[in-house]
XYZ file of C-alpha atoms in Angstrom:
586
model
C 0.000 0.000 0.000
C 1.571 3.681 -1.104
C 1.467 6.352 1.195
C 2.167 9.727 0.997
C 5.445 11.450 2.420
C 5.415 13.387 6.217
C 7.198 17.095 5.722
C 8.793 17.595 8.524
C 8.206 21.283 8.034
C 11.025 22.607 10.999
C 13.495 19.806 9.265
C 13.145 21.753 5.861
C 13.694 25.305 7.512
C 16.948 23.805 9.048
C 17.814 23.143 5.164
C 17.186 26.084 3.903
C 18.904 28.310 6.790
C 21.899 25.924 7.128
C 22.729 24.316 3.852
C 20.456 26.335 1.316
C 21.045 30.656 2.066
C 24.030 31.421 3.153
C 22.157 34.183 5.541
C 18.900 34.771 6.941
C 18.750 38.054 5.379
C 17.677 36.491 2.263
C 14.350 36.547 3.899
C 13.535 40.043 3.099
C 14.625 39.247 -0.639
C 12.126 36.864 -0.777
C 9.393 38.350 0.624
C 10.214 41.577 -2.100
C 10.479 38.684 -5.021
C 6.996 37.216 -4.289
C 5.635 41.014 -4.101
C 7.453 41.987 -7.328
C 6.329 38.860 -8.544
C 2.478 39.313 -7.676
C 2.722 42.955 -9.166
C 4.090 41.875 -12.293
C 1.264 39.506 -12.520
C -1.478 42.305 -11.696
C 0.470 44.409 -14.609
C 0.119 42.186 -16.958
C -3.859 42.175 -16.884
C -4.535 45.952 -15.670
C -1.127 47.834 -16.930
C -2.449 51.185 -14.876
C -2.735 48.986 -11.655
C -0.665 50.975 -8.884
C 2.767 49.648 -8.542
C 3.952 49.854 -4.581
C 5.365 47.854 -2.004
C 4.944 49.629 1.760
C 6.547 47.446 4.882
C 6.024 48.077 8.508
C 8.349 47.286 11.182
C 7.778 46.956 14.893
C 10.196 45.385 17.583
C 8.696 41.850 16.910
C 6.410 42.064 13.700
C 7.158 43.064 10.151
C 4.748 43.277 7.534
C 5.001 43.769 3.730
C 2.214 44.589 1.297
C 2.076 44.805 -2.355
C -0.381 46.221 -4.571
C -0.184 43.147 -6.575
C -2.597 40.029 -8.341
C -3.619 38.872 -5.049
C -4.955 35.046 -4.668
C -8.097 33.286 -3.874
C -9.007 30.334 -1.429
C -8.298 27.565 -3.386
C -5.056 29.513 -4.785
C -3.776 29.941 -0.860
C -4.003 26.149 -0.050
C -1.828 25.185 -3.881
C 0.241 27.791 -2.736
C 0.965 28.187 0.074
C -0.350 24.965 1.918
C 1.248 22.552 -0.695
C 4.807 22.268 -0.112
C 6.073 21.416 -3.479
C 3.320 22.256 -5.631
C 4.216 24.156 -8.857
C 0.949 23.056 -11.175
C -1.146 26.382 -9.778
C 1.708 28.582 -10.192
C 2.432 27.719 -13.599
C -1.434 28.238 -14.224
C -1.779 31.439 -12.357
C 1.616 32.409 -14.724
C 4.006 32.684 -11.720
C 6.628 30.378 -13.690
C 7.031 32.771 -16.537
C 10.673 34.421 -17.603
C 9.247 37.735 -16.227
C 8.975 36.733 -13.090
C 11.544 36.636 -10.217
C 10.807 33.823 -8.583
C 11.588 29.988 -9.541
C 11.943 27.547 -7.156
C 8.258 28.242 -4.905
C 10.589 28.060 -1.456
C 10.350 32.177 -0.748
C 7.885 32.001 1.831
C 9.336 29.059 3.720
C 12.864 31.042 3.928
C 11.115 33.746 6.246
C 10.631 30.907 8.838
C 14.180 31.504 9.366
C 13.341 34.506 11.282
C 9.729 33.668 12.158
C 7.898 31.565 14.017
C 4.378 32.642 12.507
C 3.921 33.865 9.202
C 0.287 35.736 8.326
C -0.879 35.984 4.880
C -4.185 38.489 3.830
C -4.563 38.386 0.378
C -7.420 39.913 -1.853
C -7.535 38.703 -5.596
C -9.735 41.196 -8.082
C -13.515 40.543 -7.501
C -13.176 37.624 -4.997
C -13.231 37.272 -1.153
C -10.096 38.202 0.963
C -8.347 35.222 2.556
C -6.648 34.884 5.208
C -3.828 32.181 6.372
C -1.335 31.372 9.254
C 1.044 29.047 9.178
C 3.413 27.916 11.897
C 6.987 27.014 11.916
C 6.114 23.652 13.222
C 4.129 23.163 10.427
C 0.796 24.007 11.046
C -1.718 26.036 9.187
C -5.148 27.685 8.805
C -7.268 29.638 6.211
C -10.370 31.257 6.647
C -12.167 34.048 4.692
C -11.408 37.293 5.739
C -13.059 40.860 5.767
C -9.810 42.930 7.060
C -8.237 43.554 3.635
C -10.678 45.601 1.025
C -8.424 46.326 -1.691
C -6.471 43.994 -4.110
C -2.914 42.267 -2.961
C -1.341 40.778 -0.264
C 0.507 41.568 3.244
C 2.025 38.584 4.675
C 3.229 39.370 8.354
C 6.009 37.772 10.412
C 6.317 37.631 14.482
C 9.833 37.248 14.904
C 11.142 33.976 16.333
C 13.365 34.218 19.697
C 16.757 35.542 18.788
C 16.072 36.883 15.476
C 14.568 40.063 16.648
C 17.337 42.155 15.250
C 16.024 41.003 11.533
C 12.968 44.011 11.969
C 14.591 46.707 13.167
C 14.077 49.747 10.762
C 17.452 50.126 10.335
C 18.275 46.857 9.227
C 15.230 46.485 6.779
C 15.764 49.656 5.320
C 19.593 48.694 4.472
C 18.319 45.013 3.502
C 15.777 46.964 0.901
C 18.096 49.125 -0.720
C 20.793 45.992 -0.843
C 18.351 43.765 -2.953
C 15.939 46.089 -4.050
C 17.530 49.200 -5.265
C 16.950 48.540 -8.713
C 13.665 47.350 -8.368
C 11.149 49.797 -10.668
C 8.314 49.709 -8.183
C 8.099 52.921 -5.243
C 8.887 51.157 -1.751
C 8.552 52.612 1.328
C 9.462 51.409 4.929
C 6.987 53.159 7.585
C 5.966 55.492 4.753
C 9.127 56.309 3.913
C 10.336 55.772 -0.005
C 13.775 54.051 0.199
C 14.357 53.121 -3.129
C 14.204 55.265 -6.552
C 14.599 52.192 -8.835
C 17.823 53.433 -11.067
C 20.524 51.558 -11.907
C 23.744 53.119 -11.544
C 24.034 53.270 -15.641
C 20.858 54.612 -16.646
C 21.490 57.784 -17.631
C 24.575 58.459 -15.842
C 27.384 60.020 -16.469
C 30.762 59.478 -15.819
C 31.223 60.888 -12.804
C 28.044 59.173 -11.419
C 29.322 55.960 -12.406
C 32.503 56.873 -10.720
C 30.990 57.741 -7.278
C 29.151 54.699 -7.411
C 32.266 52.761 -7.538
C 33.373 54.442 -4.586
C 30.748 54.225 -2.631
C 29.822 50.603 -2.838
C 32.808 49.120 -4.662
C 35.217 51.410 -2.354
C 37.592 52.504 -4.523
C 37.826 54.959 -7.874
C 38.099 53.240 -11.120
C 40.834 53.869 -13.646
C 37.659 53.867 -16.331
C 34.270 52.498 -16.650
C 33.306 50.173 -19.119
C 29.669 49.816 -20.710
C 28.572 46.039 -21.210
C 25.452 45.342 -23.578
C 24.159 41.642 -24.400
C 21.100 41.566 -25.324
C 20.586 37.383 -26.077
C 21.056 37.548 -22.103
C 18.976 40.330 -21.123
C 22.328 42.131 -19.593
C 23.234 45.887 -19.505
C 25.727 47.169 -17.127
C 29.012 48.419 -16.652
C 33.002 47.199 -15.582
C 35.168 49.404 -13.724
C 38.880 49.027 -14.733
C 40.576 48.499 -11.242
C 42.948 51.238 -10.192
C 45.407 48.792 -8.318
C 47.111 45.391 -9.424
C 44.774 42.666 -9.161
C 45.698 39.012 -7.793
C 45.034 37.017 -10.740
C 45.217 33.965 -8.744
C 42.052 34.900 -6.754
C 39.117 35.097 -8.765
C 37.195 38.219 -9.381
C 33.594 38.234 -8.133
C 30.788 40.849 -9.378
C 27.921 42.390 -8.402
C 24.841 40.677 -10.545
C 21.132 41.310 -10.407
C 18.106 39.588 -11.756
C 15.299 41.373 -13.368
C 16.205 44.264 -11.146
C 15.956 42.247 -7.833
C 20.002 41.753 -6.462
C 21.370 38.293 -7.004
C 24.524 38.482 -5.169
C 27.565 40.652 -4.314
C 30.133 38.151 -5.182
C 29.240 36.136 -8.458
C 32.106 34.347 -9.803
C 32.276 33.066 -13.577
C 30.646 35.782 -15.190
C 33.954 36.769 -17.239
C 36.631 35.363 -18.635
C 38.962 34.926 -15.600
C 41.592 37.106 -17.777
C 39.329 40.045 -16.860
C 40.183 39.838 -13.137
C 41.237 43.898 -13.479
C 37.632 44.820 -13.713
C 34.699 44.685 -10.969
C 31.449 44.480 -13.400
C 27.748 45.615 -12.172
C 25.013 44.008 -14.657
C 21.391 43.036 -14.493
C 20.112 39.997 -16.560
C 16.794 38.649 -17.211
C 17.877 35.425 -19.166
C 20.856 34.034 -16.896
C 20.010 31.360 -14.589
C 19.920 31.629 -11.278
C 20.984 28.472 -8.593
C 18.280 27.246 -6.480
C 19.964 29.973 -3.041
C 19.295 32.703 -5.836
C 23.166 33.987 -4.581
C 24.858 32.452 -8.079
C 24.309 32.051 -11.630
C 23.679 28.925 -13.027
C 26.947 27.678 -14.886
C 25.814 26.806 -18.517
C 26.028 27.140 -22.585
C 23.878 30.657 -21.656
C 26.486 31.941 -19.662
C 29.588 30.623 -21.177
C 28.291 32.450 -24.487
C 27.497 35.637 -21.978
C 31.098 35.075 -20.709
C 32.522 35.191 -23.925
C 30.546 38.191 -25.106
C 31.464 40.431 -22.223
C 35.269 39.481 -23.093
C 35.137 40.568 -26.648
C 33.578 44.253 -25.041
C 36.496 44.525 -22.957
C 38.899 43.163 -25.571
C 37.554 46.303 -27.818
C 37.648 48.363 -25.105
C 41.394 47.637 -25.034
C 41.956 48.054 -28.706
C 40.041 51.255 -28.471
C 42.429 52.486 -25.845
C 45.699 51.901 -27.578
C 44.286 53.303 -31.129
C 42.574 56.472 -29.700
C 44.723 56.656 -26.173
C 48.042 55.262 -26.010
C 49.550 57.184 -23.173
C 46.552 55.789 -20.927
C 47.255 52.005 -22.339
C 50.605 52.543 -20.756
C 49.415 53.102 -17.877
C 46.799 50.691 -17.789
C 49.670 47.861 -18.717
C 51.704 49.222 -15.814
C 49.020 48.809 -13.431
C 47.682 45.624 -14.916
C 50.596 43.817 -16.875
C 49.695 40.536 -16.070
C 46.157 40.755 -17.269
C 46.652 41.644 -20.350
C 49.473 39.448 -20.995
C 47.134 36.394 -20.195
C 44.651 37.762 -22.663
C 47.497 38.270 -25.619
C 48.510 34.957 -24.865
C 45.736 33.510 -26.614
C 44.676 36.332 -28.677
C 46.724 37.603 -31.595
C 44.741 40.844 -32.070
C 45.250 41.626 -28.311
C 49.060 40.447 -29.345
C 49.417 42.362 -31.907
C 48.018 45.482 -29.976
C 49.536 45.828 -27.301
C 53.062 44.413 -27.688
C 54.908 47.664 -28.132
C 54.223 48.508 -24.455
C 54.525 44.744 -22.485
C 57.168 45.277 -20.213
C 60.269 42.902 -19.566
C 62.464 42.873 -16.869
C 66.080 42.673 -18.390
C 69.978 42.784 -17.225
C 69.808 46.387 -18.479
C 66.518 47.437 -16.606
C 63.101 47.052 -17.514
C 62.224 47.417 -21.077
C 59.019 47.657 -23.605
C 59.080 45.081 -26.737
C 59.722 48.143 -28.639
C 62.557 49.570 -26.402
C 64.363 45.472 -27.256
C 63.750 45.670 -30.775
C 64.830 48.934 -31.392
C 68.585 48.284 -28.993
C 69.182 44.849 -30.043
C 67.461 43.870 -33.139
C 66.712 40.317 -32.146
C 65.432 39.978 -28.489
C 67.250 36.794 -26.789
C 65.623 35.278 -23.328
C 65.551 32.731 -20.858
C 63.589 30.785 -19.771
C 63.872 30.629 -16.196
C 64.286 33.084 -12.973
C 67.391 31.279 -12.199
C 68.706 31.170 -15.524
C 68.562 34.811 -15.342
C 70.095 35.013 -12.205
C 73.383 32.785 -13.122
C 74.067 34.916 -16.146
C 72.241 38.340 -15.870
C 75.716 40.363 -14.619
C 78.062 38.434 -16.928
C 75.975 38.937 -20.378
C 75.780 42.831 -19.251
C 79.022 42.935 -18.781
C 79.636 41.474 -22.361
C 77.287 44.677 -23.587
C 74.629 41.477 -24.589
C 71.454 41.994 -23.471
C 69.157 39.177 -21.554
C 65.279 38.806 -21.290
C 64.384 37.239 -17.906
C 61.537 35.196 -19.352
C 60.656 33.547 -15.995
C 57.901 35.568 -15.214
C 54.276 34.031 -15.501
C 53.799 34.741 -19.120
C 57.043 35.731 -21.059
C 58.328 33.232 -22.255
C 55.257 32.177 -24.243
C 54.506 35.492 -24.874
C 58.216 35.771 -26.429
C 58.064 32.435 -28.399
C 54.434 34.002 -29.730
C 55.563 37.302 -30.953
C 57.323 36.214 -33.901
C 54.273 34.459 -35.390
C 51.806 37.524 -35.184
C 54.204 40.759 -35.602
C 56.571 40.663 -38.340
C 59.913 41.559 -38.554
C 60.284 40.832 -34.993
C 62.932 38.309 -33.989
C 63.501 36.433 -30.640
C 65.486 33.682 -29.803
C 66.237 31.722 -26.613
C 69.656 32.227 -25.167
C 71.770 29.735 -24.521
C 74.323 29.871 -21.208
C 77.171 28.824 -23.700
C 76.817 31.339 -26.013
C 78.485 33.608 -23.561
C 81.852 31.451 -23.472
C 81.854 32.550 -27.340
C 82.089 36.147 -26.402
C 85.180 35.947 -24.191
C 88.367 37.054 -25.130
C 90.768 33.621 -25.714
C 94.369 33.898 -24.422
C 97.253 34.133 -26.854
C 99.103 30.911 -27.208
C 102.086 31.697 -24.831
C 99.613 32.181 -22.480
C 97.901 29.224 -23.244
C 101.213 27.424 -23.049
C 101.985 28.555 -19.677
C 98.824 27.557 -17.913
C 99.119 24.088 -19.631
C 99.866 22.404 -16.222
C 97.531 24.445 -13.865
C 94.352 23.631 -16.803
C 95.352 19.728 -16.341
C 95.345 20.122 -12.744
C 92.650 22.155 -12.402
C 90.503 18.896 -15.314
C 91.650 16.749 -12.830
C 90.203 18.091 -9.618
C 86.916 18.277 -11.789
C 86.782 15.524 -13.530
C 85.192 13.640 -10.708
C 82.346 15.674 -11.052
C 81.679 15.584 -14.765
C 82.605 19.571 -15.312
C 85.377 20.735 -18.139
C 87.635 23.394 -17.208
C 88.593 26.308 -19.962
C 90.351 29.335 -18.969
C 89.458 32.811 -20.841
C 89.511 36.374 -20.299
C 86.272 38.671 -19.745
C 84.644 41.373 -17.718
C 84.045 41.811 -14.694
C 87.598 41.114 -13.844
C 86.303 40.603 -10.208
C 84.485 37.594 -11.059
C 86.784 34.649 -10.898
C 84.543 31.894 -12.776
C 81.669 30.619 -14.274
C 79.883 27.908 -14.807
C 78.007 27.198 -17.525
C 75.891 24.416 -18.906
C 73.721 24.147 -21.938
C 70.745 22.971 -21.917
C 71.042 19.476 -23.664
C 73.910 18.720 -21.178
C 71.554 19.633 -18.138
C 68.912 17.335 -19.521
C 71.445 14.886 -19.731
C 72.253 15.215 -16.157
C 68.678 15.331 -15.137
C 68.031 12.477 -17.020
C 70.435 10.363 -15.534
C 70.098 11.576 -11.588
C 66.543 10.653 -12.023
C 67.489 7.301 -13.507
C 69.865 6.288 -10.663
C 66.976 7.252 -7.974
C 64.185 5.435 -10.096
C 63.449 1.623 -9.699
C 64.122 -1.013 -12.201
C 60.793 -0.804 -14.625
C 61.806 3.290 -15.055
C 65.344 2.548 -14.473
C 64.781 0.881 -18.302
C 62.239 3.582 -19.636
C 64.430 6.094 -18.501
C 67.747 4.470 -20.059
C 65.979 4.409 -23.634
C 65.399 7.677 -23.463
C 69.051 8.702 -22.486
C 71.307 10.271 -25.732
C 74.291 9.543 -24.308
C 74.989 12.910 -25.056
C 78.800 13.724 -24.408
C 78.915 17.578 -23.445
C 79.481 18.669 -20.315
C 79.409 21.670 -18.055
C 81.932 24.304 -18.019
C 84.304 26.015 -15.405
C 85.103 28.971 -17.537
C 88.098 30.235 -15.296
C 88.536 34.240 -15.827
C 91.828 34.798 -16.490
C 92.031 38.924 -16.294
C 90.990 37.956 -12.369
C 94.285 38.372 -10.145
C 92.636 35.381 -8.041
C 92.745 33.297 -10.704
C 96.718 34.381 -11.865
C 97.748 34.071 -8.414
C 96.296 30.192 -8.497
C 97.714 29.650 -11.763
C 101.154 30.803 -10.260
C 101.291 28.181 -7.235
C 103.687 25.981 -6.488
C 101.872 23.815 -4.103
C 99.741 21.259 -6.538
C 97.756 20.536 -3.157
C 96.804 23.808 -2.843
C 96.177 24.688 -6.204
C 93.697 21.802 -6.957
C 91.377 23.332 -3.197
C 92.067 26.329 -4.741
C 90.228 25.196 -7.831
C 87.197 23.216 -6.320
C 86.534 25.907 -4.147
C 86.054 28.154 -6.810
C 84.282 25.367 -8.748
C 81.801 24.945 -5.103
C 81.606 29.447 -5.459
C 80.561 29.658 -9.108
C 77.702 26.699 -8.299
C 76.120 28.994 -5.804
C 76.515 32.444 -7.389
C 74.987 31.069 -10.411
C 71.940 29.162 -8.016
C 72.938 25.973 -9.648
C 71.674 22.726 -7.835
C 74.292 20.977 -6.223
C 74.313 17.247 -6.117
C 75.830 14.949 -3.271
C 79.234 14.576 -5.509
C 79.191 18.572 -5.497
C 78.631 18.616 -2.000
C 81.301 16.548 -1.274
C 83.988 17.753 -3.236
C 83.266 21.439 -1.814
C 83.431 20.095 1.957
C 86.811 18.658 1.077
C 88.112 22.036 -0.469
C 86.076 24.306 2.582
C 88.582 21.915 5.047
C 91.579 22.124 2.799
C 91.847 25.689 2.733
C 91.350 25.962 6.503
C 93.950 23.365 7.222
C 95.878 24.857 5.023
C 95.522 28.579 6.517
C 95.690 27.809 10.210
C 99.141 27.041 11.148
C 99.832 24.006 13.673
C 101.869 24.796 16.435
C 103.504 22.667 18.952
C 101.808 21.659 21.772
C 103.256 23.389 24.991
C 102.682 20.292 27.286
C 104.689 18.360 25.394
């Protein structure tokens, strides 16, 4: 035998409050949706029906009433007595894209801060109804003569502890939050709190502008106008005046036919855009079931890419009619719009003359590179850039530090979309090319020390050359290209792997024979002096200290064979520079 389901009526306000609304201010929103709602209906059969919303508050009780459609008897109990029940709704035409409301839970959220809710309600030429319900899920309706004109006031007493819900103050702020926009005169205790604008209607710029400082808190570098109509959406973005986080995503202030959805909507642009804080109101986007996010589908991915494109030309418009103030836009927000070049070539194309790259010479536009050097040569890494920054300035060669989130990709792009343009990544051993070589006497002289000096190093796999370059007070360099350090890699990994990768690992090795380089400076008088010793003991800790030096000024890794041979050398030298003396006792 079927039977029909208990609602455990206090079990499903403990859902909405705790799992469902993220507040129980969402109450008034609710109560202002089913208003708008009923008023919309009303509208839509007598379009010079009055259009007002008036709320009373008291210590304990609020009421609401709207001059709206109103319901009869048998419309009360499918409404509001029928947990669940949608069929009337959709009859009466509550389900309609017009309206606000979608998910027939509105009323049940003011049980958050109610224990009894009272609803009058007088429908055009029928009686006037009236029905309590209790948050422990009990109900009446009777006919009532207390209401003689059409629409509804529904009435909460306030539950213990929630009193502070219907103070004026706080339902006057909760109004203009989520109602502000609303086209409909509201008044709390007679009062009109609302004048149903939104901030873009007919404003001007420095409207918009105060708006962003007075509920955004801070004044936008420019305000953008966003249009689309297959959503419904007008609006605006205001161009942040500070460096975003693009790591943290930006959130935005949306509304829904007028009636605020939430203050911090994620997803609504392309998460490039996180330098602008965007108001809009839709009346196609979906809402979630809380009504405090937009539903995440093909409507508002195609929304999402919309808006981009309106910023995008906003961008292009900037740099074609403005290009002082897109120079200052990319300082403030480089990394924004080199996300959005990286996967646009018009964007690329536009604003690659002012993208700004940290160099060995200072920081410099793509322009400022191509014009200096001709061909712009980078690196791919932070530390790269650290190991050979000071060296390849000193050679008058100039170095991109590409580590930065963005540049290199942006670098290995640029040639494809702007021509002319040349860039090419820089490899460490290209600098030993630059270096002045000795003349052969010279060369013939420091025969011996250069063995002794292969020997010290040949236990870690590193070739020693000697040349001469600036600055003299740098005494060596290492240097390794980069098929020799994914040799190296390659084979550390290997010896740490088990057997199966061990194998995969081996196949994959090249053998390749080239090794790292100890490029010993010879105009340094450190490095003459070593060259000049007698002691072949000293000379060779001499040598792997330097080796142990040039590791860590260039932020090299250092494996255990490193480690070892630069404890050995650290020892040496001290043995060698602290005399021993004979011991008195003796």
């Amino acid at each position: 035998m079927s039977e029909n389901f208990q609602v455990d009526l206090q079990g499903i306000v403990d859902l909405l409050s705790n799992h469902l609304y993220s507040s129980p201010r969402v109450y008034l929103r609710e109560l202002l949706q089913n208003a708008v709602d009923a008023i919309t209906a009303r509208q839509a059969k007598d379009p010079q029906a009055p259009r007002r919303i008036d709320v009373r508050t008291a210590d304990d009780v609020l009421s609401i009433s709207d001059t709206g459609i109103g319901l009869g008897p048998d419309e009360v109990r499918e409404l509001l007595a029928t947990i669940g029940r949608s069929s009337k709704r959709d009859e009466i035409g509550f389900a309609r894209t017009e309206f606000l409301g979608q998910f027939g839970i509105g009323l049940l959220s003011a049980f958050m801060v109610a224990d009894e809710i009272e609803v009058v309600t007088q429908p055009a030429g029928g009686p006037a109804t009236r029905w309590i319900g209790t948050a422990d899920g009990r109900y009446l309706i009777a006919e009532t003569a207390d209401r003689s004109e059409v629409g509804t006031t529904v009435t909460l007493k306030a539950r213990r502890g929630a009193e502070q819900w219907y103070k004026q103050a706080t339902v006057v702020e909760l109004i203009r939050l989520f109602g502000a926009l609303l086209p409909i005169e509201i008044r709390v205790d007679g009062e009109q709190v609302t004048d149903g604008k939104a901030p873009w209607e007919g404003a001007g710029l420095a409207d918009l502008v105060g708006y962003a400082q007075d509920k955004l808190g801070f004044t936008p570098f420019d305000v953008i106008h966003l249009n689309n109509p297959a959503a419904g959406l007008t609006g605006v973005a205001f161009v942040l005046p500070f460096a975003a986080n693009p790591a943290e995503r930006a959130t935005h202030r949306v509304y829904l036919k007028r009636m605020l959805l939430a203050e911090n909507v994620e997803g609504l642009l392309p998460d490039w855009a996180f330098f602008v804080r965007a108001v809009i109101d839709t009346s196609e986007l979906r809402p979630t079931a809380s009504r405090e996010a937009l539903f995440d589908d093909g409507n508002l991915e195609a929304t999402r890419d919309a808006l981009g494109a309106q910023l995008r030309g906003w961008l292009v418009r900037l740099g074609s009619t403005d290009p002082a103030k897109l120079d200052k836009f990319l300082g403030i927000h480089q990394l924004g719009v080199k996300a959005l070049a990286l996967h646009d070539d018009e964007m690329l194309r536009l604003v690659h003359r002012w993208l700004r790259f940290e160099t060995n010479h200072g920081r410099m536009t793509t322009a400022e590179l191509q014009e200096r050097t001709g061909e712009i040569r980078y690196v791919a890494t932070i530390e790269e850039f650290r190991q050979l920054a000071a060296v390849a300035a000193a050679q008058q060669i100039t170095v991109v530090n590409g580590g930065y989130t963005y540049d290199s990709e942006l670098l290995e792009r640029l040639p494809d979309v702007v021509p002319g343009l040349v860039t090419t990544r820089f490899d460490p051993t290209e600098l030993s090319t630059s270096f002045d070589s000795l003349d052969p006497d010279t060369e013939l002289q420091l025969r011996p020390f250069v063995q002794l000096a292969q020997d010290a190093l040949d236990p870690v796999g590193c070739e020693v050359v000697v040349r001469a370059f600036e600055p003299a007070s740098l005494p060596a360099l290492y240097l390794v290209d980069r098929s020799a350090q994914f040799a190296s890699e390659l084979r550390a990994t290997k010896d740490r792997a088990d057997a199966l990768w061990s194998e995969v690992l081996g196949a994959l090795d090249t053998h390749d024979d080239s090794r790292p380089q100890l490029v010993l400076n010879h105009r340094s008088p450190l490095v003459r002096r070593m060259a000049s010793l007698n002691d072949r003991e000293l000379a060779q800790l001499a040598v792997e200290g330097l080796y142990g030096h040039a590791l860590m000024l260039g932020y090299h890794p250092i494996s255990p064979a490193d480690s070892a041979l630069v404890n050995r050398s650290f020892l040496g030298l001290l043995d060698q520079a602290v005399p021993t003396q004979e011991d008195p006792t003796r």
